[in-house]
Amino acid sequence: MNNNEDKFKKVVAHCKEYGFVFPSSEIYDGLGAVYDYGQNGVELKNNIRSYWWKSMVYMNENIVGIDAAIFMHPTVWKASGHVDGFSDPMIDNKDSKKRYRADQLIEEKAAQYEAKGKTDKAASLLSAMNTFLNDNDLEGLKNLIVEAEIACPVSGTRNWTDVRQFNLMYSTQMGSAADSAEQVYLRPETAQGIFVNFLNVQKTGRMKIPFGIAQTGKAFRNEIVARQFILRMREFEQMEMQFFVRPGDEMKWYAHWKETRMKWHLNLGTPSADYRYHDHEKLAHYANAAVDVEYRFPFGFREVEGIHSRTGFDLGKHQEFSGKKLQYFDTEMNQSYTPFVIETSIGLDRMFLLLMCNAYTEEEVRNGDATEIRTVLKIPAPLAPVKVAIFPLTKKDGLPEKAREVMDLLKCDYNCLYEEKDNIGKRYRRMDAIGTPFCITIDHQTLEDHTVTVRDRDTMLQERISIDALEKLMDEKLNLRHLLKNL
RNA sequence: GCGGAAGUAGCUCAUUUGGUAGAGCACGACCUUGCCAAGGUCGGGGUAGCCGGUUCGAGCCCGGUCUUCCGCUCCA
């Protein structure tokens, strides 16, 4: 456990030191649970997103992508249940330090009255509670708890804090005049942007069921407790795909996506022992089956991705709230129905953290008679932030000029880094630290026979090849295609 | 939100009981070198997280605050 905590600290420190992740607004002491991606982080993140997008949209003829706005009509969130379900009045007991949902405390008290046959008292308590809840009267709820003499189940005391509203959705106003402005939310999930565009995409794309709509984008949740670096952030990025199927077929497709998604993960070379499924026993109101794909982070197994069978809940709700018919006419069955949905929803930032944890390696290497520690990020080569580093062995004798020629040859296809400072060993190690798969060195022999050495990050071995063969070799090692073909 | 710990240079850390801050690495220039974190010379960089108090004097003592980490709590 100590080793693991230690490793996690090292990964976090490494992320900052090598330009992967910075705390947001750090010069102002940071902003809680908000992080920025740096020059290397953004490359890795883009590459993970690209691997996901291509595996979904390019590799499946019946899946297309969209990019919906973060702002959506406020009624969307009423229909989805987020306005009610995402906002809770909370109260803390000062003695036990326990936090409760105020409405649940009152409901329990009402149930106790009920059990003792005091039906009237229970009913009046609940109706008072509902009035306060509807009016958003937090003081009223607090008074109700005090008057009903509700005690903390743990400490047994009635030493309560004020009731506070914890709304997990961020809101702002649309329209400049505050009094006439409409309250809008920052989306707490990207899925609803897909559901409200279901018919647009289905009709304009002439999509036939079963088909999917994929989307990546930012979502926002005002987490009460945000911890563990970028695992739980207030602003984060999701990669979601909603797959629309015939009602009745959903369990078949649920099994399909459960398996397909795990394959996507394991295809990155992460040990399968570090992955597991976690089936939900308590299902959300919209689901009839749900499973998490969990990864063994240094601090334990955590959810990286969720696969949910959402039934017809979402489309049904939007049909109800919008009054627009959201149905599909199935030509084979010759009938219309509300499709069922299988959702795959993965956290991009969590995937990023997963890869960093898995890639971070400290290994002993011999240097003469001494052994020293080499820190290397073993990121899958097609996802690495910098793909190729180009080094002239010395900074004179025309080697830098030759190195620039090699750089020009590759820079349109790959993120390359040119470096002539310090000795070659130091430059290799710096590239190891950010996970650069290949270092190309231009030496005096290059000027004679047009060959360079290519040094491999993981084996540290060098191979001398002709400059003319470089493009082909790099394509074989670095193109995302090779990952995708194995899916 | 509660409890515990921490915050000194880009990084890792020193600074014996209060006396106006230092090393290694990193960074920049030059020299020497040239295949796995080499050597030399010179140089840049810190109002000690922030605010306040005690004191002749605070990185050090006290209070507050912010941030991070650990444990609770919460998680459609």
Coordinates of C-alpha atoms (C1' of nucleotides) in Angstrom, one line a residue, chain A residues 16 29 32 82 86 92 97 99 189 221 225 227 232 285 367 372 393-394 421-429 443 455 460 462, chain B residues 1-3 10-12 25-29 32-38 49-50 66-76:
Chain A
K16 CA 3.4 18.4 -13.4
D29 CA -3.2 29.0 -5.5
G32 CA -10.2 23.1 -6.4
H82 CA -31.2 15.9 -13.3
F86 CA -29.1 16.0 -9.0
D92 CA -24.7 17.8 8.9
K97 CA -19.8 14.8 11.6
R99 CA -24.0 14.3 6.6
E189 CA -23.3 14.6 -18.9
R221 CA -20.4 18.5 -11.9
V225 CA -15.7 16.0 -2.6
R227 CA -10.2 13.9 -5.0
R232 CA -12.8 13.2 -10.1
H285 CA -33.9 4.8 -12.4
N367 CA 26.1 2.3 -16.6
E372 CA 21.1 3.8 -12.0
L393 CA 25.1 14.1 -32.4
T394 CA 27.0 17.3 -32.3
K421 CA 21.6 20.6 -26.3
D422 CA 23.5 18.3 -23.8
N423 CA 25.1 15.0 -24.5
I424 CA 23.2 12.3 -26.3
G425 CA 22.6 10.1 -23.2
K426 CA 20.9 13.0 -21.4
R427 CA 18.7 13.7 -24.4
Y428 CA 17.7 10.0 -24.5
R429 CA 16.7 10.0 -20.9
D443 CA 26.0 11.4 -36.7
R455 CA 16.8 4.2 -30.7
M460 CA 17.2 1.2 -25.5
Q462 CA 19.7 1.2 -31.7
Chain B
rG1 C1' -18.3 19.8 4.8
rC2 C1' -15.4 17.4 9.3
rG3 C1' -10.7 15.5 11.4
rG10 C1' 11.3 24.9 -12.1
rC11 C1' 12.3 19.9 -9.1
rU12 C1' 14.2 17.3 -4.4
rC25 C1' 19.7 18.8 -10.0
rA26 C1' 17.2 21.9 -13.7
rC27 C1' 17.6 26.7 -16.7
rG28 C1' 20.8 30.5 -19.9
rA29 C1' 25.8 31.8 -22.2
rU32 C1' 35.8 21.1 -23.8
rU33 C1' 33.5 16.5 -25.5
rG34 C1' 30.5 13.2 -28.5
rC35 C1' 25.8 7.1 -28.4
rC36 C1' 22.6 6.3 -22.9
rA37 C1' 21.3 11.7 -17.0
rA38 C1' 30.0 13.8 -18.7
rG49 C1' 1.4 30.0 -0.1
rC50 C1' -1.4 34.5 1.5
rC66 C1' -6.0 29.3 0.5
rU67 C1' -4.2 24.9 -1.8
rU68 C1' -2.6 19.8 -1.8
rC69 C1' -2.3 14.9 0.4
rC70 C1' -4.6 11.0 3.9
rG71 C1' -9.2 9.3 6.5
rC72 C1' -14.6 10.1 6.9
rU73 C1' -19.1 11.9 4.3
rC74 C1' -21.5 12.3 -0.6
rC75 C1' -21.7 10.3 -5.6
rA76 C1' -28.0 10.9 -10.8

